[in-house]
Each structure stands twice: as C-alpha cells, then as structure tokens.
PDB file of C-alpha atoms in Angstrom:
ATOM      1  CA  MET A 142       3.283   3.353   2.911  1.00  0.00           C
ATOM      2  CA  LYS A 143       5.658   3.184  -0.056  1.00  0.00           C
ATOM      3  CA  ARG A 144       5.471  -0.231  -1.690  1.00  0.00           C
ATOM      4  CA  ALA A 145       7.478  -1.457  -4.659  1.00  0.00           C
ATOM      5  CA  ILE A 146       7.241  -4.576  -6.752  1.00  0.00           C
ATOM      6  CA  PHE A 147      10.423  -6.208  -8.010  1.00  0.00           C
ATOM      7  CA  PRO A 148       9.162  -8.448 -10.815  1.00  0.00           C
ATOM      8  CA  GLY A 149      11.049 -11.188 -12.615  1.00  0.00           C
ATOM      9  CA  SER A 150      11.277 -14.895 -13.294  1.00  0.00           C
ATOM     10  CA  PHE A 151      14.160 -15.399 -10.823  1.00  0.00           C
ATOM     11  CA  ASP A 152      15.239 -18.678 -12.456  1.00  0.00           C
ATOM     12  CA  PRO A 153      17.170 -18.630 -10.152  1.00  0.00           C
ATOM     13  CA  ILE A 154      17.603 -15.554  -7.968  1.00  0.00           C
ATOM     14  CA  THR A 155      21.174 -14.256  -8.316  1.00  0.00           C
ATOM     15  CA  LEU A 156      23.408 -12.127  -6.131  1.00  0.00           C
ATOM     16  CA  GLY A 157      22.513  -9.230  -8.445  1.00  0.00           C
ATOM     17  CA  HIS A 158      18.813  -9.651  -7.651  1.00  0.00           C
ATOM     18  CA  TYR A 159      19.661 -10.062  -3.973  1.00  0.00           C
ATOM     19  CA  ASP A 160      21.610  -6.796  -3.984  1.00  0.00           C
ATOM     20  CA  ILE A 161      18.778  -4.848  -5.637  1.00  0.00           C
ATOM     21  CA  ILE A 162      16.236  -6.202  -3.130  1.00  0.00           C
ATOM     22  CA  LYS A 163      18.484  -5.384  -0.137  1.00  0.00           C
ATOM     23  CA  ARG A 164      18.971  -1.849  -1.420  1.00  0.00           C
ATOM     24  CA  GLY A 165      15.256  -1.533  -2.223  1.00  0.00           C
ATOM     25  CA  ILE A 166      14.394  -2.314   1.392  1.00  0.00           C
ATOM     26  CA  LYS A 167      16.156   0.930   2.365  1.00  0.00           C
ATOM     27  CA  LEU A 168      14.013   2.936  -0.064  1.00  0.00           C
ATOM     28  CA  PHE A 169      10.575   1.369   0.420  1.00  0.00           C
ATOM     29  CA  ASP A 170       8.450   0.263   3.346  1.00  0.00           C
ATOM     30  CA  GLU A 171       7.763  -3.013   1.529  1.00  0.00           C
ATOM     31  CA  VAL A 172       9.423  -4.730  -1.417  1.00  0.00           C
ATOM     32  CA  ILE A 173       7.227  -7.324  -3.086  1.00  0.00           C
ATOM     33  CA  VAL A 174       9.333  -9.807  -5.000  1.00  0.00           C
ATOM     34  CA  ALA A 175       6.879 -10.943  -7.664  1.00  0.00           C
ATOM     35  CA  ILE A 176       7.657 -14.057  -9.654  1.00  0.00           C
ATOM     36  CA  GLY A 177       5.940 -13.796 -13.007  1.00  0.00           C
ATOM     37  CA  VAL A 178       4.364 -16.922 -14.408  1.00  0.00           C
ATOM     38  CA  ASN A 179       4.776 -17.422 -18.146  1.00  0.00           C
ATOM     39  CA  SER A 180       3.363 -20.757 -19.350  1.00  0.00           C
ATOM     40  CA  ALA A 181       5.245 -20.408 -22.658  1.00  0.00           C
ATOM     41  CA  LYS A 182       8.633 -20.268 -20.926  1.00  0.00           C
ATOM     42  CA  LYS A 183      10.689 -23.310 -19.944  1.00  0.00           C
ATOM     43  CA  TYR A 184      12.189 -22.913 -16.477  1.00  0.00           C
ATOM     44  CA  MET A 185      15.098 -24.765 -14.882  1.00  0.00           C
ATOM     45  CA  PHE A 186      13.578 -24.470 -11.401  1.00  0.00           C
ATOM     46  CA  SER A 187       9.927 -24.947 -10.513  1.00  0.00           C
ATOM     47  CA  LEU A 188       7.845 -21.994  -9.386  1.00  0.00           C
ATOM     48  CA  GLU A 189       7.793 -23.449  -5.867  1.00  0.00           C
ATOM     49  CA  GLN A 190      11.600 -23.786  -5.803  1.00  0.00           C
ATOM     50  CA  ARG A 191      12.117 -20.237  -7.050  1.00  0.00           C
ATOM     51  CA  LYS A 192       9.701 -18.873  -4.455  1.00  0.00           C
ATOM     52  CA  GLN A 193      11.399 -20.889  -1.698  1.00  0.00           C
ATOM     53  CA  PHE A 194      14.873 -19.685  -2.732  1.00  0.00           C
ATOM     54  CA  ILE A 195      13.746 -16.076  -2.344  1.00  0.00           C
ATOM     55  CA  GLU A 196      11.787 -16.629   0.866  1.00  0.00           C
ATOM     56  CA  ASP A 197      14.777 -18.388   2.417  1.00  0.00           C
ATOM     57  CA  SER A 198      17.115 -15.590   1.315  1.00  0.00           C
ATOM     58  CA  PHE A 199      14.958 -12.958   3.016  1.00  0.00           C
ATOM     59  CA  LYS A 200      13.536 -14.905   5.950  1.00  0.00           C
ATOM     60  CA  ASP A 201      14.886 -12.268   8.362  1.00  0.00           C
ATOM     61  CA  GLU A 202      13.512  -9.315   6.382  1.00  0.00           C
ATOM     62  CA  PRO A 203       9.890  -8.634   7.391  1.00  0.00           C
ATOM     63  CA  ASN A 204       9.597  -5.923   4.703  1.00  0.00           C
ATOM     64  CA  VAL A 205      10.100  -8.423   1.870  1.00  0.00           C
ATOM     65  CA  THR A 206       7.091 -10.330   0.570  1.00  0.00           C
ATOM     66  CA  VAL A 207       7.335 -13.016  -2.119  1.00  0.00           C
ATOM     67  CA  VAL A 208       4.369 -13.668  -4.408  1.00  0.00           C
ATOM     68  CA  THR A 209       3.642 -15.184  -7.795  1.00  0.00           C
ATOM     69  CA  TYR A 210       1.487 -13.558 -10.451  1.00  0.00           C
ATOM     70  CA  GLU A 211       0.274 -13.846 -14.021  1.00  0.00           C
ATOM     71  CA  GLY A 212      -0.449 -11.076 -16.460  1.00  0.00           C
ATOM     72  CA  LEU A 213       0.779  -7.524 -16.687  1.00  0.00           C
ATOM     73  CA  THR A 214       2.880  -6.125 -13.869  1.00  0.00           C
ATOM     74  CA  VAL A 215       0.902  -2.860 -13.929  1.00  0.00           C
ATOM     75  CA  ASP A 216      -2.332  -4.814 -13.430  1.00  0.00           C
ATOM     76  CA  PHE A 217      -0.771  -6.429 -10.345  1.00  0.00           C
ATOM     77  CA  CYS A 218       0.265  -2.955  -9.147  1.00  0.00           C
ATOM     78  CA  GLN A 219      -3.222  -1.531  -9.520  1.00  0.00           C
ATOM     79  CA  LYS A 220      -4.893  -4.533  -7.908  1.00  0.00           C
ATOM     80  CA  HIS A 221      -2.533  -4.460  -4.895  1.00  0.00           C
ATOM     81  CA  ASN A 222      -2.104  -0.680  -4.543  1.00  0.00           C
ATOM     82  CA  VAL A 223       1.590  -0.645  -5.483  1.00  0.00           C
ATOM     83  CA  ASP A 224       2.929   2.640  -6.858  1.00  0.00           C
ATOM     84  CA  PHE A 225       6.495   1.676  -7.792  1.00  0.00           C
ATOM     85  CA  ILE A 226       8.227  -0.928  -9.932  1.00  0.00           C
ATOM     86  CA  LEU A 227      11.818  -1.602  -8.925  1.00  0.00           C
ATOM     87  CA  ARG A 228      14.282  -2.692 -11.624  1.00  0.00           C
ATOM     88  CA  GLY A 229      18.013  -3.335 -11.688  1.00  0.00           C
ATOM     89  CA  LEU A 230      20.225  -2.190 -14.546  1.00  0.00           C
ATOM     90  CA  ARG A 231      23.445  -4.016 -15.410  1.00  0.00           C
ATOM     91  CA  ASN A 232      24.396  -2.292 -18.649  1.00  0.00           C
ATOM     92  CA  PRO A 233      23.211   0.110 -21.378  1.00  0.00           C
ATOM     93  CA  ALA A 234      21.263  -2.648 -23.154  1.00  0.00           C
ATOM     94  CA  ASP A 235      19.279  -3.286 -19.950  1.00  0.00           C
ATOM     95  CA  PHE A 236      18.541   0.439 -19.748  1.00  0.00           C
ATOM     96  CA  GLU A 237      17.175   0.650 -23.297  1.00  0.00           C
ATOM     97  CA  PHE A 238      14.982  -2.426 -22.810  1.00  0.00           C
ATOM     98  CA  GLU A 239      13.740  -1.376 -19.366  1.00  0.00           C
ATOM     99  CA  LYS A 240      13.137   2.222 -20.473  1.00  0.00           C
ATOM    100  CA  ALA A 241      10.698   1.054 -23.158  1.00  0.00           C
ATOM    101  CA  ILE A 242       8.842  -1.100 -20.640  1.00  0.00           C
ATOM    102  CA  ALA A 243       8.748   1.744 -18.092  1.00  0.00           C
ATOM    103  CA  HIS A 244       7.253   4.160 -20.649  1.00  0.00           C
ATOM    104  CA  THR A 245       4.658   1.587 -21.659  1.00  0.00           C
ATOM    105  CA  ASN A 246       3.773   0.861 -18.041  1.00  0.00           C
ATOM    106  CA  ARG A 247       3.342   4.561 -17.313  1.00  0.00           C
ATOM    107  CA  ASP A 248       1.007   4.842 -20.315  1.00  0.00           C
ATOM    108  CA  LEU A 249      -1.083   1.966 -18.926  1.00  0.00           C
ATOM    109  CA  ALA A 250      -1.213   2.950 -15.241  1.00  0.00           C
ATOM    110  CA  PRO A 251      -0.008   5.607 -12.780  1.00  0.00           C
ATOM    111  CA  VAL A 252       3.047   3.571 -11.766  1.00  0.00           C
ATOM    112  CA  GLU A 253       6.617   4.858 -11.574  1.00  0.00           C
ATOM    113  CA  THR A 254       9.626   2.674 -12.364  1.00  0.00           C
ATOM    114  CA  ILE A 255      12.677   3.135 -10.171  1.00  0.00           C
ATOM    115  CA  PHE A 256      16.012   1.978 -11.597  1.00  0.00           C
ATOM    116  CA  LEU A 257      18.949   0.954  -9.442  1.00  0.00           C
ATOM    117  CA  LEU A 258      22.342   0.274 -10.964  1.00  0.00           C
ATOM    118  CA  THR A 259      23.674  -3.115 -10.005  1.00  0.00           C
ATOM    119  CA  ALA A 260      26.794  -3.251  -7.902  1.00  0.00           C
ATOM    120  CA  ALA A 261      29.971  -3.495  -9.983  1.00  0.00           C
ATOM    121  CA  SER A 262      30.713  -6.832  -8.316  1.00  0.00           C
ATOM    122  CA  THR A 263      27.449  -8.377  -9.588  1.00  0.00           C
ATOM    123  CA  SER A 264      26.866  -6.516 -12.858  1.00  0.00           C
ATOM    124  CA  TYR A 265      27.955  -9.453 -15.006  1.00  0.00           C
ATOM    125  CA  ILE A 266      25.636 -11.999 -13.356  1.00  0.00           C
ATOM    126  CA  SER A 267      22.394 -13.049 -15.028  1.00  0.00           C
ATOM    127  CA  SER A 268      20.073 -15.951 -14.373  1.00  0.00           C
ATOM    128  CA  SER A 269      20.788 -17.304 -17.861  1.00  0.00           C
ATOM    129  CA  ILE A 270      24.538 -17.387 -17.117  1.00  0.00           C
ATOM    130  CA  VAL A 271      23.858 -19.146 -13.810  1.00  0.00           C
ATOM    131  CA  ARG A 272      21.685 -21.743 -15.578  1.00  0.00           C
ATOM    132  CA  GLU A 273      24.450 -22.417 -18.126  1.00  0.00           C
ATOM    133  CA  VAL A 274      27.019 -22.883 -15.365  1.00  0.00           C
ATOM    134  CA  ILE A 275      24.650 -25.292 -13.563  1.00  0.00           C
ATOM    135  CA  ARG A 276      23.903 -27.242 -16.781  1.00  0.00           C
ATOM    136  CA  HIS A 277      27.614 -27.765 -17.321  1.00  0.00           C
ATOM    137  CA  HIS A 278      28.273 -28.698 -13.692  1.00  0.00           C
ATOM    138  CA  GLY A 279      30.338 -25.593 -12.987  1.00  0.00           C
ATOM    139  CA  ASP A 280      30.689 -23.856  -9.639  1.00  0.00           C
ATOM    140  CA  TYR A 281      27.733 -21.486  -9.591  1.00  0.00           C
ATOM    141  CA  THR A 282      27.837 -20.899  -5.815  1.00  0.00           C
ATOM    142  CA  LEU A 283      29.644 -17.568  -6.138  1.00  0.00           C
ATOM    143  CA  LEU A 284      26.779 -16.216  -8.276  1.00  0.00           C
ATOM    144  CA  VAL A 285      23.732 -16.951  -6.089  1.00  0.00           C
ATOM    145  CA  PRO A 286      22.558 -16.531  -2.483  1.00  0.00           C
ATOM    146  CA  ASP A 287      23.123 -19.423  -0.081  1.00  0.00           C
ATOM    147  CA  SER A 288      19.496 -20.542  -0.463  1.00  0.00           C
ATOM    148  CA  VAL A 289      20.101 -21.541  -4.105  1.00  0.00           C
ATOM    149  CA  ARG A 290      23.178 -23.592  -3.370  1.00  0.00           C
ATOM    150  CA  VAL A 291      21.565 -27.027  -3.648  1.00  0.00           C
TER     151      VAL A 291
END
C-alpha cells in the first residue's frame, strides 16, 4: 500500500492545498493530511477548526485521513510506516526551500519526497494571503474550499 503524508499547518486549507490532495489521491492508496503542531506559532484558526475544515472538505474521500502531529515529519513517517512525503510547489522559491527539506529528510530516514506543481489557477494562493484577506474583511471565499467559508 502506497501511503503519503501531506504535512502543513493548513491555517487555513486553501484551494491550492485542496488541489494537491485531490491529485495525490490518484497517485497513492492513502493520503494522510498531517497538521503539524508548533507551540511557538500563532494561528488564526484553532487546531480543531483546521482539522474540521479538512475533514469536511474530504468527507467523501475514504483514502484521505486527517491527523495532527508534533515533531519531525520523518519521525511521523517512520512511526506510521509512510514512505512518501507529498509537497506542492507554487514557484521557484518554494522549490529551493522544499528541496533543502527533502534532502535533509532523506538523510534522516528512508523517505522520498514527491513534488507536485500547483495548478496555474491556484499558484498564487497561500494561507498567509488568505489570513490577510480575512483580517481585512475581504472576500476570501474564492481562495478556500467551501468548508472554510465561515
């Protein structure tokens, strides 16, 4: 069984994340959307809200599991027998950052990172942009799945 983890903070999940997960389902038997917990980070949405947004978005996809975790992603992979890390790339800066992480992860554990390019229609969307739009009472609904439209 090919299992992949798609890690992130998902504060909140965006249409870019949604697209990567939907495409990942076609490549893997299971996609584990893993919400990393970082006590030093200030989030707009609670961990429970972020988890619920994702679960609601994929309620009809039995091959998507949503979990939370702390610590290194590769440690999660080894503990849960996951061989692949799924990552989305929006631009060259994402690639350079993600490449360094992928090399480090491979040094730490026998885990492969799989990169998917984001769709052109969502390549400009980031959670930080969505949070700014929300903070300033803008229309963020075109940037997120229906489950986030609160």
